[in-house]
Every structure is written in C-alpha cells, then in structure tokens.
Short mmCIF file of C-alpha atoms and ligand atoms in Angstrom, two decimals:
data_model
loop_
_atom_site.label_atom_id
_atom_site.label_comp_id
_atom_site.label_asym_id
_atom_site.label_seq_id
_atom_site.Cartn_x
_atom_site.Cartn_y
_atom_site.Cartn_z
CA MET D 273 -0.35 -20.46 21.32
CA MET D 274 1.28 -21.99 18.28
CA SER D 275 -0.66 -22.56 15.06
CA VAL D 276 0.40 -24.55 12.03
CA SER D 277 -0.47 -23.44 8.52
CA SER D 278 0.78 -24.38 5.12
CA THR D 279 2.44 -21.98 2.71
CA LEU D 280 3.11 -22.25 -0.97
CA GLN D 281 6.74 -22.81 -1.95
CA LEU D 282 7.75 -21.29 -5.29
CA LYS D 283 10.76 -22.45 -7.29
CA LYS D 284 12.35 -19.02 -6.91
CA ALA D 285 11.89 -15.96 -4.71
CA ILE D 286 9.82 -13.31 -6.49
CA LEU D 287 8.63 -9.73 -6.04
CA VAL D 288 4.87 -9.25 -6.44
CA THR D 289 3.32 -5.81 -6.94
CA ILE D 290 -0.35 -4.98 -6.43
CA ASP D 291 -1.52 -1.53 -7.52
CA GLY D 292 -4.99 -0.08 -7.64
CA PRO D 293 -7.34 2.61 -6.32
CA ALA D 294 -8.46 3.05 -2.70
CA GLY D 295 -10.96 0.52 -1.42
CA ALA D 296 -10.34 -2.14 -4.08
CA GLY D 297 -9.19 -4.57 -1.37
CA LYS D 298 -5.43 -4.29 -1.99
CA THR D 299 -4.48 -4.37 1.68
CA THR D 300 -6.49 -7.47 2.59
CA VAL D 301 -5.44 -9.27 -0.57
CA SER D 302 -1.75 -8.34 -0.25
CA LYS D 303 -1.58 -9.47 3.38
CA LEU D 304 -3.25 -12.80 2.62
CA LEU D 305 -1.12 -13.42 -0.45
CA ALA D 306 2.05 -12.62 1.53
CA GLU D 307 0.90 -15.07 4.21
CA GLN D 308 0.30 -17.81 1.63
CA LEU D 309 3.74 -17.32 0.11
CA ASP D 310 5.40 -16.79 3.50
CA TYR D 311 6.62 -13.42 2.18
CA ARG D 312 6.96 -9.96 3.73
CA TYR D 313 4.25 -7.43 3.04
CA LEU D 314 4.75 -3.73 2.35
CA ASP D 315 1.86 -1.25 2.36
CA THR D 316 3.33 1.80 0.59
CA GLY D 317 0.15 3.85 1.17
CA ALA D 318 1.17 3.78 4.84
CA LEU D 319 4.51 5.38 3.91
CA TYR D 320 2.71 8.31 2.23
CA ARG D 321 0.41 8.49 5.24
CA ALA D 322 3.47 8.62 7.53
CA VAL D 323 4.88 11.58 5.59
CA ALA D 324 1.44 13.27 5.70
CA PHE D 325 1.38 12.72 9.46
CA GLY D 326 4.87 14.21 9.84
CA ILE D 327 3.96 17.25 7.73
CA MET D 328 0.68 17.77 9.65
CA GLN D 329 2.50 17.62 12.97
CA SER D 330 5.18 20.03 11.80
CA ARG D 331 2.58 22.68 10.90
CA ILE D 332 4.54 23.71 7.82
CA TYR D 333 2.48 25.07 4.96
CA THR D 334 1.82 22.10 2.66
CA ASP D 335 1.75 24.18 -0.52
CA ASP D 336 5.27 25.44 0.15
CA ASP D 337 7.32 22.87 -1.79
CA MET D 338 10.62 24.31 -0.60
CA ALA D 339 9.57 24.06 3.07
CA VAL D 340 8.40 20.47 2.52
CA ASP D 341 11.71 19.61 0.87
CA ILE D 342 13.76 21.12 3.73
CA PHE D 343 11.53 19.44 6.30
CA LEU D 344 11.98 16.01 4.68
CA LYS D 345 15.75 16.42 4.53
CA LYS D 346 15.68 16.75 8.32
CA SER D 347 13.27 13.84 8.85
CA ARG D 348 13.79 10.11 9.15
CA LEU D 349 11.31 7.33 8.41
CA THR D 350 12.33 3.93 9.74
CA LEU D 351 10.57 0.68 8.83
CA SER D 352 11.05 -1.98 11.46
CA PRO D 353 10.02 -5.52 10.55
CA ALA D 354 6.97 -6.79 12.45
CA THR D 355 4.96 -10.01 12.27
CA LYS D 356 2.62 -8.58 9.67
CA GLY D 357 4.67 -6.19 7.58
CA PHE D 358 6.48 -3.25 9.10
CA ARG D 359 6.05 -0.71 11.89
CA LEU D 360 6.65 2.90 10.90
CA VAL D 361 8.76 5.18 13.05
CA TRP D 362 8.81 8.90 12.19
CA ASN D 363 12.00 10.27 13.71
CA ASP D 364 11.63 8.55 17.12
CA GLN D 365 7.84 8.17 17.25
CA ASP D 366 6.06 4.93 16.31
CA ILE D 367 3.10 6.27 14.33
CA THR D 368 1.85 3.01 12.78
CA ASP D 369 -1.47 3.11 14.62
CA HIS D 370 -2.28 6.76 13.83
CA LEU D 371 -2.42 6.70 10.07
CA ARG D 372 -5.93 5.54 9.16
CA THR D 373 -8.02 8.69 9.55
CA PRO D 374 -9.94 10.52 6.76
CA GLU D 375 -7.75 13.64 7.34
CA ILE D 376 -4.54 11.68 6.87
CA SER D 377 -6.01 9.96 3.77
CA MET D 378 -6.67 13.31 2.07
CA MET D 379 -3.35 14.76 3.17
CA ALA D 380 -1.48 11.66 1.94
CA SER D 381 -3.13 11.96 -1.46
CA ALA D 382 -2.23 15.67 -1.64
CA VAL D 383 1.41 15.34 -0.56
CA SER D 384 1.98 12.26 -2.71
CA ALA D 385 1.81 14.49 -5.80
CA LYS D 386 4.99 16.30 -4.69
CA PRO D 387 8.30 15.25 -6.23
CA ALA D 388 10.14 15.86 -2.91
CA VAL D 389 7.84 13.39 -1.16
CA ARG D 390 8.08 10.71 -3.85
CA ASN D 391 11.89 11.04 -3.94
CA PHE D 392 12.03 10.79 -0.16
CA LEU D 393 10.20 7.44 -0.29
CA ILE D 394 11.52 5.75 -3.40
CA ASP D 395 14.82 4.52 -1.94
CA VAL D 396 13.13 3.19 1.20
CA GLN D 397 10.82 1.10 -0.99
CA ARG D 398 13.53 -0.18 -3.34
CA LYS D 399 15.76 -1.16 -0.44
CA ILE D 400 13.04 -3.35 0.99
CA GLY D 401 12.28 -4.86 -2.42
CA GLN D 402 15.86 -5.78 -3.29
CA ASP D 403 15.74 -9.09 -1.42
CA LYS D 404 12.49 -10.12 -3.20
CA SER D 405 10.16 -12.45 -1.22
CA LEU D 406 7.89 -9.42 -0.96
CA VAL D 407 4.30 -8.49 -1.79
CA CYS D 408 4.01 -4.72 -2.04
CA GLU D 409 0.93 -2.66 -2.68
CA GLY D 410 0.39 0.93 -3.75
CA ARG D 411 -0.27 3.09 -6.79
CA ASP D 412 3.02 3.04 -8.72
CA MET D 413 4.67 -0.21 -7.62
CA GLY D 414 4.58 -1.82 -11.08
CA THR D 415 5.15 1.37 -13.07
CA ILE D 416 7.82 3.39 -11.23
CA VAL D 417 9.18 1.77 -8.08
CA PHE D 418 9.59 -1.81 -9.35
CA PRO D 419 9.23 -1.74 -13.15
CA ASP D 420 11.10 -5.09 -13.25
CA ALA D 421 8.87 -6.83 -10.69
CA ASP D 422 8.39 -10.54 -11.37
CA ILE D 423 4.61 -10.27 -11.48
CA LYS D 424 2.30 -7.26 -11.39
CA PHE D 425 -1.39 -7.12 -10.53
CA PHE D 426 -3.77 -4.18 -10.81
CA LEU D 427 -6.76 -4.63 -8.54
CA ASP D 428 -9.84 -2.57 -9.34
CA ALA D 429 -13.53 -2.54 -8.37
CA ASN D 430 -16.42 -0.22 -9.11
CA PRO D 431 -16.61 3.02 -7.05
CA GLU D 432 -19.76 2.03 -5.10
CA ILE D 433 -18.20 -1.19 -3.88
CA ARG D 434 -14.93 0.54 -3.00
CA ALA D 435 -16.71 3.31 -1.04
CA LEU D 436 -18.76 0.78 0.89
CA ARG D 437 -15.66 -1.23 1.78
CA ARG D 438 -13.83 1.90 3.05
CA TYR D 439 -16.94 3.00 4.97
CA ARG D 440 -17.12 -0.35 6.77
CA GLU D 441 -13.43 -0.18 7.67
CA LEU D 442 -13.72 3.36 8.99
CA THR D 443 -16.87 2.78 11.00
CA LEU D 444 -15.03 0.08 12.94
CA CYS D 445 -13.08 2.93 14.61
CA THR D 446 -15.44 5.93 14.34
CA SER D 447 -19.18 6.35 13.92
CA SER D 448 -19.15 10.03 12.95
CA ILE D 449 -18.85 9.49 9.22
CA THR D 450 -21.43 8.82 6.50
CA LEU D 451 -21.18 6.66 3.39
CA ASP D 452 -21.70 9.81 1.34
CA ASP D 453 -18.67 11.51 2.97
CA VAL D 454 -16.51 8.46 2.36
CA SER D 455 -17.66 8.22 -1.24
CA LYS D 456 -16.91 11.91 -1.96
CA ASP D 457 -13.47 11.74 -0.32
CA MET D 458 -12.65 8.59 -2.23
CA LEU D 459 -13.64 10.03 -5.62
CA GLU D 460 -11.57 13.14 -4.93
CA ARG D 461 -8.56 11.05 -3.96
CA ASP D 462 -9.03 8.89 -7.07
CA ARG D 463 -8.98 12.01 -9.21
CA ASN D 464 -5.81 13.33 -7.49
CA ASP D 465 -4.06 9.98 -7.71
CA ARG D 466 -4.95 9.32 -11.37
CA GLN D 467 -4.34 12.81 -12.70
CA ARG D 468 -1.15 13.89 -10.97
CA ALA D 469 1.86 14.58 -13.17
CA ILE D 470 4.27 12.16 -11.48
CA ALA D 471 3.63 8.49 -10.85
CA PRO D 472 -0.11 8.64 -11.56
CA LEU D 473 -2.29 5.65 -10.76
CA ILE D 474 -2.31 3.60 -13.96
CA PRO D 475 -1.80 -0.10 -14.62
CA ALA D 476 1.69 -1.04 -15.84
CA PRO D 477 1.54 -2.27 -19.47
CA ASP D 478 2.42 -5.78 -18.26
CA ALA D 479 0.05 -5.80 -15.26
CA ILE D 480 -2.65 -8.43 -14.88
CA ILE D 481 -5.86 -6.48 -14.31
CA ILE D 482 -8.39 -7.95 -11.91
CA ASP D 483 -11.83 -6.39 -11.57
CA ALA D 484 -12.83 -7.56 -8.10
CA SER D 485 -16.32 -5.97 -8.19
CA GLY D 486 -18.12 -9.30 -8.37
CA MET D 487 -15.46 -11.40 -6.67
CA GLY D 488 -14.91 -12.31 -3.02
CA ILE D 489 -11.45 -12.05 -1.49
CA PRO D 490 -10.82 -15.86 -1.63
CA ALA D 491 -11.55 -15.85 -5.38
CA VAL D 492 -9.09 -12.98 -5.94
CA ILE D 493 -6.37 -14.76 -3.94
CA ASN D 494 -7.04 -18.01 -5.77
CA HIS D 495 -6.73 -16.26 -9.13
CA MET D 496 -3.44 -14.68 -8.08
CA THR D 497 -1.85 -17.83 -6.65
CA THR D 498 -2.89 -19.88 -9.70
CA THR D 499 -1.32 -17.31 -12.01
CA ILE D 500 1.85 -17.13 -9.90
CA VAL D 501 2.26 -20.91 -9.74
CA SER D 502 1.65 -21.30 -13.48
CA ARG D 503 4.32 -18.72 -14.18
CA PHE D 504 6.99 -19.61 -11.62
CA GLY D 505 6.28 -23.21 -10.63
CA SER D 506 5.92 -24.54 -7.14
CA THR D 507 7.76 -27.16 -5.16
CA GLY D 508 4.63 -27.86 -3.10
CA ALA D 509 3.31 -26.70 0.21
CA LYS D 510 5.39 -26.28 3.35
CA LYS D 511 4.05 -26.41 6.90
CA THR D 512 4.95 -23.32 8.95
CA HIS D 513 4.65 -22.85 12.68
CA GLN D 514 3.44 -19.50 13.93
CA HIS D 515 3.36 -18.22 17.50
O1 DC Z 627 -3.31 3.10 -0.20
P1 DC Z 627 -3.70 4.28 0.70
O2 DC Z 627 -5.14 4.69 0.58
O3 DC Z 627 -3.28 4.04 2.11
O4 DC Z 627 -2.79 5.52 0.14
C1 DC Z 627 -2.88 6.82 0.66
C2 DC Z 627 -2.47 7.81 -0.42
O5 DC Z 627 -1.06 7.67 -0.68
C3 DC Z 627 -3.14 7.64 -1.76
O6 DC Z 627 -4.28 8.47 -1.90
C4 DC Z 627 -2.10 8.00 -2.77
C5 DC Z 627 -0.80 7.84 -2.06
N1 DC Z 627 0.01 6.73 -2.56
C6 DC Z 627 0.82 6.96 -3.64
O7 DC Z 627 0.79 8.05 -4.21
N2 DC Z 627 1.64 6.00 -4.10
C7 DC Z 627 1.68 4.79 -3.51
N3 DC Z 627 2.51 3.85 -3.97
C8 DC Z 627 0.83 4.51 -2.40
C9 DC Z 627 -0.02 5.51 -1.96
#
C-alpha cells in the first residue's frame, strides 16, 4: 500500500546530532525527525551493541584489551541501508534484531569504554555522516564523532521517567524483568557512560539541551524542527510517496 506524507525541505542538507542518556527518548525522536526531514537515521548505540554481541559470541575475555583489539581487527561490521535506518551485519550474520536485551545493553556500555572499540567504530560513523542528510543519535555524536555537525541536541529526562520508558520497551518483548532491575541497570550504565575516560556522555558546548521530562514526543519534535527551520530556512513542505 502506498501512503503519502509531507516532509520538510530545508534550504541546505544538514547533519543533526542527538546525544543523551539511555531512555531519554533519543531513538523515537531521531527516527521521527529523520522522517520529517526525509533524512537517513543512524542509531550509534546499535553499533556498540553489535560489537558487544560479536565479543559475547566470540567468548574472548572482555577485560583483555589486547584480545579485543586483535578480535576487532579480524571482524567486519557492515551497515546496509534499510527503509528505517540501517541493518547491521557482523561478518556475515545480520544481527539487527538481536541487540535489544539487558545483557547486550550492559556489555555495550562496558565495551564502549575501550579505545579499540571506539576506534573501530569512528570511521564507520564518519563515512555515513559525510553526505549529510542524516540524523544520528548516541553519546558522543556532537562532541567527538561530528564536532562540526550543523546542529546538535542533547536530550535528557529525569531518571524515573527514563527507567519507566525503558521498562515499557523491554516488557514488550519479555515479562521477566522488573522496573527496579531496569532502573538499577540504567543508573549503572549512566555512571559508566558519563565517567569513562574517552568520549564520556556530556553535552557539546554548542548543543541545545532539551529536558524532555515534562514534554511529550510531539512537543520535542516540534521544538527541534522549529529551531532547525529558524536556523537553516525552509523551502516549504514536499509530498513524499512511501510504499
Ligand atoms: O543508546 P544505547 O542504549 O543503545 O547504547 C548502548 C551503549 O553504547 C551505551 O550504554 C553506551 C554506548 N554508546 C556509546 O558509548 N557511544 C555512542 N555514541 C552510543 C552508544
């Protein structure tokens, strides 16, 4: 079935970054914003999850930095464009649908503190960003990966709201988890992500900070599109046809 929707046309192609902690709504917001701009969408958390998946499958000892480095030099992560973003292929295995478990979340947070892992992923991300027309989300998009991004947002919300959001997402696929577990895991990941030595989770100095605690998703998107249009100008809306 074909549907028609209208997208916002900007005067020039831009690169938008959205950073922030787990559960702040980055993924939903980034996808919707990309849809409105008719841009590609890149979820860089999924890239760290893919590496965590690869390391877990390999059974190498995660604390052994040398082993991780050697393992990554023999590994290949391919991003193949899909309707909504990208599919992730680890060596020859499409692992896109296996990355959203609590175990992978914790492992991704742990391995993302390793220089070998961050170096492995930085070129992949920059290559995708070089053509602009991209909304990318993560922890260090505006600070390290794309310091020259056209516009940077930092999306935050209070920890209770973030834990509840993650809990609801997770209980769609599993019922064996409690809100308390999710909340503890999330606070531990927050601590890891904010305190690590390389590429810690912090807003870029030129990021627009949005506290989404008391805001619905449509209000966040509206705030972002208004800011983008006021900065870059728009040539109006364009009708797009989607299958
Ligand atoms: O966004 P997420 O919850 O899927 O991310 C999983 C982990 O990956 C997160 O705890 C930290 C890490 N990460 C990172 O270090 N840098 C990014 N740009 C994205 C994610």
